[in-house]
XYZ file of C-alpha atoms in Angstrom:
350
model
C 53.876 -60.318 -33.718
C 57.050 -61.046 -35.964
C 58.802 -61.461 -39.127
C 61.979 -63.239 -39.997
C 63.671 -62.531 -43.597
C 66.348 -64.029 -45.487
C 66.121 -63.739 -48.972
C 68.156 -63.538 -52.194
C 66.840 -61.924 -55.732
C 69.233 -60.878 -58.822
C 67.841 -58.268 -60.974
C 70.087 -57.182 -64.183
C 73.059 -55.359 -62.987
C 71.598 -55.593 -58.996
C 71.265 -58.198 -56.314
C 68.783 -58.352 -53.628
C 70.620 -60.193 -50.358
C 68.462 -59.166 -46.964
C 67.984 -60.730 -43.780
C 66.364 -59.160 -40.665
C 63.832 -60.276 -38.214
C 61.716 -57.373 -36.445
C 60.049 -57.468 -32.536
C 56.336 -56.610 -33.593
C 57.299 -52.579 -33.248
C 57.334 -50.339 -36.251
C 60.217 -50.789 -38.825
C 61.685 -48.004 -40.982
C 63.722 -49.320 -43.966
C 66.328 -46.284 -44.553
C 68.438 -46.163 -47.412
C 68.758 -44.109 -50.754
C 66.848 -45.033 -54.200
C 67.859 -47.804 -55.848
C 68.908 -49.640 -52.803
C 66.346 -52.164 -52.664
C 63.896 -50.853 -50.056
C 60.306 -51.546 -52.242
C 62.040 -54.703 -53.731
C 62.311 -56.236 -50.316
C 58.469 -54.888 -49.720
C 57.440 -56.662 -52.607
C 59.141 -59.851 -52.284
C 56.830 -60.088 -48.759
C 54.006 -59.289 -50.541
C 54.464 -61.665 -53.075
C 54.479 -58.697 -55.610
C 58.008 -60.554 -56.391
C 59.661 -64.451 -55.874
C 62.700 -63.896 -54.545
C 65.215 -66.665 -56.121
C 66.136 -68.456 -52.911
C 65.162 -67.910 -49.120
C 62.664 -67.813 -46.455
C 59.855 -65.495 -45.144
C 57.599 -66.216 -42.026
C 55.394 -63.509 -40.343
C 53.571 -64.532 -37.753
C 54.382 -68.323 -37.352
C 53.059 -68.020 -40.986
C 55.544 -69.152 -43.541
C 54.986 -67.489 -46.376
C 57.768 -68.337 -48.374
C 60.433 -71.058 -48.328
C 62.212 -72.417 -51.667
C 63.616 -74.796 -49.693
C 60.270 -76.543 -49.309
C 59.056 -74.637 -52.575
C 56.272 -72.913 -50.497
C 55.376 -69.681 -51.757
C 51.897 -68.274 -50.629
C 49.973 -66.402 -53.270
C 49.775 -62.614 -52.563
C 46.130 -62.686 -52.094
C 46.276 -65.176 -49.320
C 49.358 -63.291 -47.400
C 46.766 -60.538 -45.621
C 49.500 -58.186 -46.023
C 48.088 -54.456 -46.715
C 50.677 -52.951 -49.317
C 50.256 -48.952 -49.594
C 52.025 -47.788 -52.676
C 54.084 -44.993 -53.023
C 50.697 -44.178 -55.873
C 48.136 -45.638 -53.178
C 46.478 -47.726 -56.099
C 43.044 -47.052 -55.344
C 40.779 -48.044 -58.388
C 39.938 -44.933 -60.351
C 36.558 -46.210 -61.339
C 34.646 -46.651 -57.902
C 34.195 -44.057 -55.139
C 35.772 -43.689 -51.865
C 32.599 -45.824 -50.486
C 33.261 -48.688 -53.140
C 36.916 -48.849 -53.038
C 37.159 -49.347 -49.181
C 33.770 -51.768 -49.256
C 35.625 -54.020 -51.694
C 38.164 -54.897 -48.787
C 35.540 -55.569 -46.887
C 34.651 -59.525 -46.041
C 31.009 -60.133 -44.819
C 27.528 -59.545 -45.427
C 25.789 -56.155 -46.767
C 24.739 -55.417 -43.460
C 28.950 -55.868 -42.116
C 30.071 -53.963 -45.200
C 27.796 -50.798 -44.154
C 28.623 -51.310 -40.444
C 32.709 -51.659 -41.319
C 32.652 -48.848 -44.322
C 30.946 -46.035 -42.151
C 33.435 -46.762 -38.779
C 36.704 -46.512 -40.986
C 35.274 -43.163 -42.904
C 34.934 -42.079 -39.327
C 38.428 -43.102 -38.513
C 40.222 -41.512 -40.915
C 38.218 -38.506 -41.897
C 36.484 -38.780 -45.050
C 33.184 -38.051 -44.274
C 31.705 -35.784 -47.145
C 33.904 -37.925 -49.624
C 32.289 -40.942 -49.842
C 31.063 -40.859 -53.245
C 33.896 -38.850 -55.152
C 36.389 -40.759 -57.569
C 40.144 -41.218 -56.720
C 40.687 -38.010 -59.512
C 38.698 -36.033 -57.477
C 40.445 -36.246 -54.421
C 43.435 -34.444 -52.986
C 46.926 -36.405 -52.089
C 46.057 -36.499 -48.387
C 42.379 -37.596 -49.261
C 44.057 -40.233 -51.744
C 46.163 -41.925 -48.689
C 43.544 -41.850 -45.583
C 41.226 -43.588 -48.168
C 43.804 -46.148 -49.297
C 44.963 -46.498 -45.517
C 41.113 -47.061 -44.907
C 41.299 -50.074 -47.583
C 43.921 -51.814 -46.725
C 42.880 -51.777 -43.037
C 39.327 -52.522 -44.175
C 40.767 -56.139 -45.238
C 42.430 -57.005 -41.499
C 45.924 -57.469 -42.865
C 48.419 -59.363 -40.251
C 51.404 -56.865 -41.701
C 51.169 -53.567 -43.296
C 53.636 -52.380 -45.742
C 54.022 -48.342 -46.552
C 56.097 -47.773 -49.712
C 57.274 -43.876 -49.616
C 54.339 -42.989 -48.119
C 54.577 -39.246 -47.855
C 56.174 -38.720 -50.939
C 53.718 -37.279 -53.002
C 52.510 -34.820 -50.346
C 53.557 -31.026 -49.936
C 55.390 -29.856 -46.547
C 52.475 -29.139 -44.597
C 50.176 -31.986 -45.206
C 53.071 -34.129 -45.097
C 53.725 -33.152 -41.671
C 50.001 -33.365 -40.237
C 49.449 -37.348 -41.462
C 52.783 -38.253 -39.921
C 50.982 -37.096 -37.160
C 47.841 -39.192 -38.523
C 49.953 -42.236 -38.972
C 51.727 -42.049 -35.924
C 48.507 -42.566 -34.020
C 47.682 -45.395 -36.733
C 51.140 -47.541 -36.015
C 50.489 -47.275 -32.168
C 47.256 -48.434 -32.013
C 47.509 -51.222 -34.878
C 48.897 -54.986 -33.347
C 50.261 -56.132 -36.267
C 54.127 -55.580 -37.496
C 54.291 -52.432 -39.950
C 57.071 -52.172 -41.936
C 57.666 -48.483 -43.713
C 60.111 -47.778 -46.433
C 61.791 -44.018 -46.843
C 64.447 -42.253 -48.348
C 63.982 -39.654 -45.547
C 65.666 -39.743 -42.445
C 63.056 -37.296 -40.489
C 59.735 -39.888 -41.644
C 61.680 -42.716 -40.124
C 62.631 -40.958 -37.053
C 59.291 -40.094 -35.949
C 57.073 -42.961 -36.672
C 59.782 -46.331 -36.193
C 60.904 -47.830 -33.343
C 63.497 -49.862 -34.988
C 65.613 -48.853 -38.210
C 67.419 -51.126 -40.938
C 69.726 -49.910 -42.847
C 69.779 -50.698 -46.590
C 72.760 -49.961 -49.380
C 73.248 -51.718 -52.916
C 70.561 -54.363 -51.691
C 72.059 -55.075 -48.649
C 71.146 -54.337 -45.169
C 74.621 -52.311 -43.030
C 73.269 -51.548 -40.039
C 69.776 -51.929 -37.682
C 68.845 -50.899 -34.181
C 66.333 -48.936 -32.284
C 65.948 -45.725 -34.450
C 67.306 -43.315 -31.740
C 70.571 -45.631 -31.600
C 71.162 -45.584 -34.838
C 71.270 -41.980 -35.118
C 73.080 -41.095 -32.349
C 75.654 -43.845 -32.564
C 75.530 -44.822 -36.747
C 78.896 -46.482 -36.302
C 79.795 -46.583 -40.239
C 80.613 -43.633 -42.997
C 77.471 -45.052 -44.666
C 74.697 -45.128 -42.020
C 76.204 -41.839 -40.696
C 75.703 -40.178 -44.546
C 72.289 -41.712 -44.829
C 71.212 -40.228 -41.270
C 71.859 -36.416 -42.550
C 75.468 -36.346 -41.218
C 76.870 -33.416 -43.639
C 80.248 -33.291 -42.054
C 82.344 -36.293 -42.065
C 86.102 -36.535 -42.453
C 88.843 -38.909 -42.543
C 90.321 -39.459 -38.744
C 92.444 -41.314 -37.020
C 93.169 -42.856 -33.111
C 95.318 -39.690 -30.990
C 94.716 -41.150 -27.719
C 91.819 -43.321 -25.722
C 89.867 -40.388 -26.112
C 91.053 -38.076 -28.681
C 91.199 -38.129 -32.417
C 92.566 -36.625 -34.823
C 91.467 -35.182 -37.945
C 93.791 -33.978 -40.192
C 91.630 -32.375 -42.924
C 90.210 -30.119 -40.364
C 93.466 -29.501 -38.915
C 91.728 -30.498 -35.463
C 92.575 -33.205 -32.381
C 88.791 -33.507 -30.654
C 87.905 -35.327 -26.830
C 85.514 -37.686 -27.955
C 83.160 -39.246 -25.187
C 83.919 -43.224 -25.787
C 87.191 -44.524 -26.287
C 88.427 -44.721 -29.640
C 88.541 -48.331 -31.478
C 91.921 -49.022 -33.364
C 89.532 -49.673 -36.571
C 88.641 -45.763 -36.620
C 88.519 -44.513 -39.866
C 86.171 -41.120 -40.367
C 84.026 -38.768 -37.789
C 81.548 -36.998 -37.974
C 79.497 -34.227 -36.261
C 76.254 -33.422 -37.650
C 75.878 -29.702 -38.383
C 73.585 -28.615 -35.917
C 75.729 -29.935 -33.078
C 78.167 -27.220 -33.637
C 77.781 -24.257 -31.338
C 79.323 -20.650 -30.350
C 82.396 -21.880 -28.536
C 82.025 -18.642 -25.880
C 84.195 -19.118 -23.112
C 84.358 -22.621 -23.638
C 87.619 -24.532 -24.214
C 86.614 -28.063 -25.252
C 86.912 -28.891 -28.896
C 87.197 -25.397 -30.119
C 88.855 -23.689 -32.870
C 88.509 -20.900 -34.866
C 86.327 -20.251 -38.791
C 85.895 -17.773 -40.701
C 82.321 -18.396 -42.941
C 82.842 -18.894 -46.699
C 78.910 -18.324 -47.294
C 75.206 -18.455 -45.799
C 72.138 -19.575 -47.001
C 68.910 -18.629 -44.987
C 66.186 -20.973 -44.602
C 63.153 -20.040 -42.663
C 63.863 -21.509 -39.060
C 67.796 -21.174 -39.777
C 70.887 -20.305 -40.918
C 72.619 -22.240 -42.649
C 77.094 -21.653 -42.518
C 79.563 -22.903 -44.897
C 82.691 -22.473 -43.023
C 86.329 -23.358 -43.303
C 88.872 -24.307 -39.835
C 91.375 -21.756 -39.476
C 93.261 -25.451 -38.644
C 93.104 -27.065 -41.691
C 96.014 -27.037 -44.059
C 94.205 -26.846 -47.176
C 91.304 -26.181 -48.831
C 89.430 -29.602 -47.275
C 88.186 -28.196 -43.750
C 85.166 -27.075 -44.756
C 81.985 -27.416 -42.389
C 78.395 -27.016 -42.180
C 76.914 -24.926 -39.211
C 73.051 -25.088 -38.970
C 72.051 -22.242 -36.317
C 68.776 -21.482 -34.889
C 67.851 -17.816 -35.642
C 66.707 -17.656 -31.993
C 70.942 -18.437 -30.899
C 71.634 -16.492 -34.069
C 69.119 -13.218 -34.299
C 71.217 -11.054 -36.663
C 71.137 -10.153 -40.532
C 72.368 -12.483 -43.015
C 75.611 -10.104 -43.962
C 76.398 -10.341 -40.085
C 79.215 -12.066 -38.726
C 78.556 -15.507 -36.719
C 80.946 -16.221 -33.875
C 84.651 -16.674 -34.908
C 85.337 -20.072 -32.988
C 82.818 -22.930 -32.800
C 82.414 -26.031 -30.610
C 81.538 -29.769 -29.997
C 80.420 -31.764 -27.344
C 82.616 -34.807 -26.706
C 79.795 -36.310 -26.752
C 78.390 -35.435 -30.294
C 81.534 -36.537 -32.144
C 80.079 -39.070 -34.104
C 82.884 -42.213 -34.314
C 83.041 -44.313 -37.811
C 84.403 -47.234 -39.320
């Protein structure tokens, strides 16, 4: 199972230019809004032409202006869940998932009943879309679009409608989904975390462009730019420069850090996600004083603004996320006065 992409669109005042080909494994499509994520989504469903390029899943071409094929969206057995899930408000959960359904009355009823089953909706079968919660809405949608055997499935935002906890137990859900289903899924986030858990590879998208792709672990622990690194949840990033084959320097924090690979001469920012900061203790590697400008306690966490007793200015400010469990003390307490970093977690970016 594959897909190969290389297509151009221009939209007013945006262009679409993307190219990737996946393995068959789960793909996350990372970037912010307006980037072009459910563009290049709909462009393989045929939602959207783009204006020049080629598309082939499968040994299927499904698009190629060069030989002006372009496969109409009903024949590309690509399931497409929408960031809405598009059900059809006027049939039942029964109907809606039947209506995927190719076969016989007898196949329908055999087909319908297993993929309730699958996905939990027994005691829902005859309510309306309205009458359904959020999580109810996607299983049943996810139970459509499988219903119709789709070579490729497509998830636009998927959890984005959902509150914290049911969010959390249908990544579970579609976790299980993605591992068990042989064609290629593609899904399409804004958040770092969704992508994390349920892709195997990541792509990387900005202004309609894809920066950067790789296995999804990779990517995050090595992003390699300023850009991937900001849209992985790296809050503290700073210009830098070369000090050594395995030191850099970064003025703005008023701070020369061992870094774990040597430095390339096209070094231009680091960064060292906030959570990767620790008590320095008796440790002497990469550590310097801070005194904490504020706090802000979430419910796992706290989270530090602080400022390098280093820096020169007003510029070496840092985030500090601590576990309450390394950090069991009132918010008016005092953290540690020096912090640390692994070599290893100093993040290097062109």
């Amino acid at each position: 199972m594959s897909i190969t992409l290389d297509i151009k669109k221009r939209f007013r005042g945006f262009a679409l230019d993307i190219s990737f080909s996946s393995n068959g494994r789960p793909l996350g499509i990372l970037g912010a809004s307006g980037s072009g994520k459910s563009m290049t989504l709909k462009c393989i469903a045929g939602i959207e032409t783009p204006d020049s390029g080629y598309i082939e899943v499968n040994g299927r071409v499904l698009f190629d202006s060069a030989k002006k094929i372009n496969v109409r969206p009903q024949r590309r057995r690509v399931g497409y869940l929408f960031q809405s899930y598009a059900l059809f408000p006027n049939m039942t959960v029964t109907q809606n998932i039947r209506a995927a359904i190719i076969g016989g009355k007898a196949e329908k009823a055999r087909r319908c009943e297993a993929l309730i089953s699958r996905f939990a909706l027994q005691g829902l079968e005859k309510r309306y879309p309205a009458q359904l919660s959020g999580g109810q809405q996607q299983r049943a949608a996810l139970a459509r679009i499988l219903a119709y055997n789709p070579d490729m499935l497509l998830l636009d935002e998927p959890f984005s409608a959902l509150d914290a906890y049911l969010k959390e137990a249908l990544q579970i859900e579609m976790k299980k989904l993605l591992a068990g289903y042989e064609g290629d899924a593609i899904l399409v986030s804004h958040n770092r975390d969704e992508v994390y858990s349920l892709c195997e590879n990541l792509l990387v998208m900005d202004e309609g462009r894809n920066i950067a792709s790789g296995p999804v672990r990779d990517m995050f622990q090595r992003p390699g730019s300023l850009a991937v690194a900001r849209l992985t949840g790296c809050k503290n990033i700073t210009p830098a420069r070369r000090a050594g084959f395995a030191l850099v320097e970064a003025p703005e924090w008023g701070l020369t850090l061992a870094v774990e690979s040597p430095v390339p001469e096209g070094l231009k920012y680091i960064g060292v996600r906030a959570h990767d900061f620790m008590p320095a203790g008796e440790s002497t590697v990469n550590a310097f004083d801070i005194h904490v400008l504020d706090c802000v306690e979430s419910p796992f966490e706290w989270n530090y603004l602080c400022h390098s007793e280093n820096a020169p200015g007003q510029n070496g400010t840092l985030w500090w996320k601590a576990p309450k469990e390394l950090r069991n003390m009132a918010p008016i307490a005092a953290p540690p006065g020096r912090l640390c970093v692994a070599p290893q977690n100093v993040l290097l970016l062109e």
